[in-house]
XYZ file of C-alpha atoms in Angstrom:
344
model
C -168.259 -106.151 26.536
C -170.791 -103.558 27.746
C -171.317 -105.638 30.569
C -172.963 -105.682 33.820
C -176.868 -106.567 33.691
C -176.961 -109.880 31.794
C -174.472 -111.609 33.840
C -177.182 -112.349 36.228
C -177.651 -115.383 34.204
C -174.250 -116.580 34.924
C -174.797 -116.158 38.510
C -172.841 -112.909 38.853
C -174.245 -109.924 40.686
C -175.160 -107.379 38.030
C -173.068 -104.060 38.735
C -175.631 -101.394 38.310
C -173.260 -99.095 40.034
C -171.795 -98.040 36.919
C -175.022 -96.421 35.741
C -174.063 -93.681 38.251
C -170.334 -94.087 38.047
C -168.171 -90.703 37.916
C -164.864 -90.837 36.212
C -162.028 -90.092 38.823
C -159.411 -87.805 37.814
C -155.794 -88.871 37.831
C -152.544 -86.976 37.836
C -151.657 -85.478 34.431
C -148.510 -86.421 32.551
C -145.349 -84.548 33.390
C -145.045 -83.810 29.679
C -147.539 -83.072 27.040
C -145.277 -85.198 24.565
C -145.862 -88.158 26.553
C -148.792 -90.076 28.202
C -149.096 -92.989 30.700
C -151.692 -95.834 30.578
C -154.497 -95.816 31.720
C -155.774 -92.672 30.469
C -158.586 -92.616 33.086
C -158.939 -94.743 36.240
C -162.346 -95.896 35.044
C -163.794 -96.290 31.447
C -165.306 -99.539 30.413
C -165.987 -100.046 26.638
C -163.943 -96.964 25.645
C -163.937 -95.330 22.159
C -161.989 -92.652 20.239
C -162.850 -90.674 17.225
C -160.020 -88.175 16.017
C -161.213 -85.435 13.701
C -158.746 -82.730 12.381
C -156.681 -83.097 15.608
C -159.357 -83.248 17.989
C -160.244 -86.298 20.067
C -163.940 -87.106 21.043
C -164.048 -89.883 23.685
C -166.650 -91.752 25.150
C -167.273 -95.275 27.373
C -170.059 -96.859 28.970
C -172.028 -94.933 31.727
C -174.881 -97.284 31.962
C -177.903 -94.541 32.101
C -176.420 -91.789 29.744
C -173.855 -91.086 27.002
C -171.350 -88.381 27.478
C -168.706 -87.118 25.303
C -165.135 -85.884 26.272
C -163.140 -83.753 23.991
C -159.662 -82.715 23.931
C -156.613 -81.957 21.404
C -154.209 -83.483 23.676
C -155.037 -87.294 24.376
C -152.301 -87.380 27.355
C -154.822 -84.861 29.133
C -157.869 -86.824 28.720
C -158.189 -86.805 32.452
C -158.459 -82.819 32.331
C -161.155 -82.909 29.681
C -164.739 -81.676 30.664
C -167.178 -84.286 29.919
C -170.792 -83.219 28.409
C -173.802 -85.652 28.916
C -175.112 -85.606 25.228
C -178.172 -87.754 25.930
C -179.908 -89.525 29.026
C -181.918 -92.594 28.821
C -185.544 -92.306 29.037
C -187.319 -93.700 32.193
C -189.369 -96.185 30.130
C -189.346 -97.792 26.880
C -186.943 -100.189 24.632
C -183.914 -98.297 25.458
C -184.514 -97.235 29.076
C -181.392 -98.693 30.905
C -178.058 -100.744 30.630
C -176.923 -98.114 28.163
C -173.545 -99.769 26.942
C -170.873 -99.475 24.488
C -171.345 -96.042 22.939
C -169.577 -95.417 19.561
C -169.343 -91.878 17.812
C -169.279 -92.057 13.955
C -168.988 -89.501 11.429
C -171.254 -90.319 8.398
C -172.265 -88.400 5.504
C -171.696 -84.888 7.256
C -173.585 -86.190 10.190
C -172.750 -87.545 13.770
C -174.144 -90.771 14.901
C -174.120 -92.412 18.058
C -174.535 -96.301 18.332
C -175.061 -97.922 21.602
C -176.806 -100.990 23.273
C -179.733 -100.687 25.613
C -182.309 -102.826 27.364
C -186.149 -102.305 27.584
C -187.508 -101.012 30.945
C -188.844 -103.770 33.083
C -186.195 -106.256 31.842
C -182.822 -107.584 32.539
C -182.738 -110.506 30.201
C -180.795 -110.728 27.141
C -183.839 -111.157 24.823
C -184.584 -107.373 25.400
C -181.665 -105.870 24.405
C -180.680 -104.210 21.090
C -178.555 -101.542 19.329
C -180.099 -98.138 18.876
C -178.805 -94.831 17.197
C -178.779 -91.036 17.862
C -178.294 -88.582 15.101
C -176.900 -85.204 15.105
C -176.504 -82.756 12.132
C -174.481 -80.085 14.142
C -170.782 -79.776 13.212
C -170.224 -80.132 16.853
C -170.728 -83.595 18.443
C -170.991 -81.950 21.920
C -174.208 -80.305 20.982
C -177.024 -81.930 23.039
C -179.476 -81.923 20.148
C -179.621 -85.373 19.218
C -182.447 -87.139 17.318
C -183.439 -90.945 18.534
C -183.299 -92.841 15.419
C -184.705 -95.985 17.646
C -183.444 -99.282 17.337
C -181.600 -101.013 14.527
C -183.861 -103.659 12.642
C -181.569 -106.672 13.782
C -182.846 -110.206 13.079
C -182.046 -111.101 16.859
C -181.562 -109.449 20.106
C -177.858 -108.232 20.718
C -175.425 -105.656 21.731
C -172.165 -103.821 20.557
C -172.898 -102.388 17.058
C -170.603 -100.959 14.799
C -170.373 -99.783 11.212
C -167.952 -99.413 8.618
C -167.861 -98.491 4.804
C -166.111 -101.127 1.980
C -166.440 -100.985 -1.648
C -168.848 -98.094 -1.751
C -171.432 -99.800 0.649
C -171.932 -99.477 4.488
C -172.187 -102.444 6.898
C -173.189 -103.054 10.327
C -171.796 -105.801 12.437
C -172.958 -106.396 16.049
C -173.080 -109.555 18.703
C -176.332 -111.314 18.529
C -177.519 -113.708 21.313
C -177.390 -117.179 19.498
C -177.334 -120.975 20.887
C -173.576 -120.178 21.837
C -174.547 -117.074 23.976
C -173.399 -114.632 21.428
C -172.020 -114.730 17.780
C -170.829 -112.157 15.312
C -173.329 -110.942 12.364
C -172.962 -108.658 9.723
C -175.711 -106.952 7.244
C -175.468 -104.277 4.617
C -177.008 -101.030 5.579
C -179.876 -99.032 3.930
C -178.976 -95.819 5.822
C -177.053 -95.215 9.115
C -180.190 -96.817 11.295
C -181.534 -99.168 8.755
C -180.496 -102.734 7.864
C -181.099 -103.944 4.488
C -181.419 -107.458 3.480
C -180.637 -110.530 5.578
C -177.683 -111.037 8.307
C -174.843 -113.435 8.244
C -173.231 -115.021 10.815
C -169.358 -114.736 10.284
C -168.264 -116.033 13.827
C -168.994 -118.176 16.824
C -167.297 -118.849 19.960
C -165.727 -122.376 19.039
C -162.050 -121.761 20.606
C -161.249 -122.644 24.043
C -159.810 -119.087 24.545
C -163.484 -117.841 23.551
C -165.115 -119.706 26.303
C -163.329 -118.454 29.387
C -165.439 -117.380 32.717
C -168.115 -119.822 32.053
C -169.811 -118.636 28.967
C -168.998 -118.734 25.101
C -168.888 -115.361 23.936
C -167.465 -113.246 20.997
C -168.772 -109.581 21.003
C -167.635 -105.971 20.383
C -166.492 -106.376 16.766
C -164.479 -103.366 15.376
C -163.470 -103.009 11.747
C -159.782 -102.311 10.522
C -158.941 -101.631 7.004
C -155.628 -103.361 5.907
C -152.922 -101.260 4.202
C -153.184 -104.043 1.247
C -156.983 -104.142 0.858
C -157.539 -106.831 3.635
C -160.395 -106.638 5.947
C -159.959 -107.276 9.507
C -162.456 -107.298 12.328
C -161.193 -107.580 15.905
C -163.734 -108.893 18.530
C -163.687 -109.509 22.283
C -163.777 -113.154 23.409
C -164.829 -114.820 26.569
C -166.789 -113.252 29.592
C -165.421 -110.033 30.676
C -165.072 -111.091 34.326
C -162.416 -113.403 33.202
C -158.969 -112.777 33.191
C -158.754 -114.377 29.828
C -160.874 -111.740 28.198
C -158.979 -110.901 25.208
C -159.067 -109.719 21.597
C -159.362 -112.063 18.562
C -158.961 -111.098 15.012
C -161.140 -112.188 11.729
C -159.459 -111.694 8.309
C -161.130 -111.306 4.563
C -158.830 -111.282 1.767
C -158.642 -108.241 -0.516
C -161.757 -108.165 -2.912
C -163.934 -110.375 -0.570
C -167.585 -110.155 -0.153
C -167.997 -109.064 3.595
C -171.527 -110.719 3.553
C -170.084 -114.209 2.726
C -169.233 -116.093 5.841
C -166.861 -118.190 4.036
C -164.348 -115.371 3.531
C -163.820 -114.622 7.309
C -160.744 -116.819 8.695
C -160.148 -116.493 12.443
C -156.821 -116.288 13.882
C -156.127 -119.471 16.003
C -154.929 -117.254 18.986
C -155.745 -114.110 20.366
C -154.359 -110.872 18.951
C -153.983 -109.030 22.225
C -154.284 -110.632 25.865
C -153.074 -110.199 29.282
C -149.447 -109.463 29.923
C -147.340 -107.058 31.766
C -149.603 -106.798 34.810
C -152.644 -105.907 32.436
C -155.509 -108.186 32.543
C -158.787 -108.805 30.761
C -157.915 -106.834 27.786
C -160.971 -106.305 25.468
C -163.568 -104.094 23.844
C -161.236 -102.086 21.582
C -161.454 -99.375 18.751
C -159.218 -97.877 16.450
C -158.126 -94.361 15.561
C -155.380 -92.639 13.562
C -152.925 -90.009 14.528
C -153.672 -86.160 13.802
C -151.034 -86.405 10.934
C -152.564 -89.574 9.571
C -149.025 -91.462 9.865
C -149.808 -93.768 12.981
C -152.405 -96.517 13.683
C -153.648 -96.622 17.356
C -155.904 -99.060 19.237
C -157.981 -98.225 22.224
C -159.043 -100.779 24.682
C -160.300 -101.311 28.409
C -158.206 -103.787 30.898
C -157.854 -104.353 34.494
C -154.753 -103.318 36.462
C -154.583 -106.655 38.352
C -155.824 -110.321 38.292
C -159.306 -111.482 39.160
C -160.945 -107.931 39.104
C -164.046 -109.110 37.259
C -166.313 -106.705 35.426
C -166.209 -103.482 37.446
C -165.935 -99.795 36.760
C -162.060 -100.410 37.605
C -161.677 -101.361 33.862
C -159.834 -98.571 32.284
C -158.914 -97.140 28.940
C -155.711 -97.842 27.585
C -154.121 -96.630 23.952
C -151.055 -97.777 22.241
C -149.514 -97.338 18.570
C -149.474 -100.472 16.678
C -147.793 -101.244 13.135
C -148.448 -103.573 10.126
C -146.366 -106.788 9.158
C -144.695 -106.935 5.584
C -147.883 -108.890 4.607
C -150.353 -106.242 5.901
C -151.593 -107.878 8.947
C -151.911 -105.664 12.425
C -149.251 -106.051 14.940
C -150.700 -105.159 18.395
C -147.941 -106.605 20.148
C -148.343 -106.913 24.157
C -150.346 -104.435 26.428
C -147.989 -101.785 27.699
C -147.538 -101.959 31.750
C -149.127 -99.329 33.673
C -147.415 -96.035 34.052
C -144.834 -96.381 31.207
C -144.313 -93.093 29.361
C -144.941 -93.262 25.706
C -145.039 -90.710 22.936
C -148.308 -89.114 22.030
C -149.726 -89.717 18.838
C -147.675 -87.824 16.142
C -149.315 -84.618 14.907
C -150.902 -83.961 18.306
C -150.925 -80.376 19.388
């Protein structure tokens, strides 16, 4: 989750240091054809968009949004970051800038991010906001603030996807169970149309680790046979049990119907091989379109909580014969892996 401020309610000290956190450089891989995890030594809530062989990367920085651009994901640590937007000193989106996502919609760029109103640190003053840029280059710093998405509840971790000719918005609203997952149809990239539907609540023990009941960070994944999948992060991010859950809807389902979404009984990706607190993911395809990849953050050791030590990791995944994603286990730190196919 985009973490930090709201954990005061759980007796955890807010880690506002992230707002000024720089990304330390790490040694480049020995070969341009391989990479090792983590890609950076720091990078909570990572996100990658790959377009025409170019990777655009971002992660939580607390008071601003920056983009990295590279044509070789193995050398992300060498890429220059450009701050494309800085939070205002006052207003509804003044601080706790979390979980940015870059999307290309109808020929324009949009940045979705979570933020909190000035003067507040409580959950009821958090929301999902949108920036728009009609430039061909998202590194352009002339972004238009489209304001807060008109969600029915305060919440965080908004994402968008298109399906069946319609666009949908999914986020993590604050509800009676700390957080849930809700979906709504969109009128345009910054406005919801119609009512919201709660599609998941944290009703499993593995979604209740760390003293809170949490499902957050939803991400859409279309299946090769027409199935709809949504991953999400489960439990409190300061827990080593922070993991990825999976929702499934059969082909032809109406995403707004809560009954079509079925939850996998166990996490789809969880701690293993010395990698802990695997959560807040995204998806991208290789430059040649032949491989599916997941990006997520994790800690390199146990009991490391919600700190800037959470770092971005990527790995390839495949599909089962039934069309379900097979993420496997997190790859251990330092293991050399092939870069996405078709990379320059």
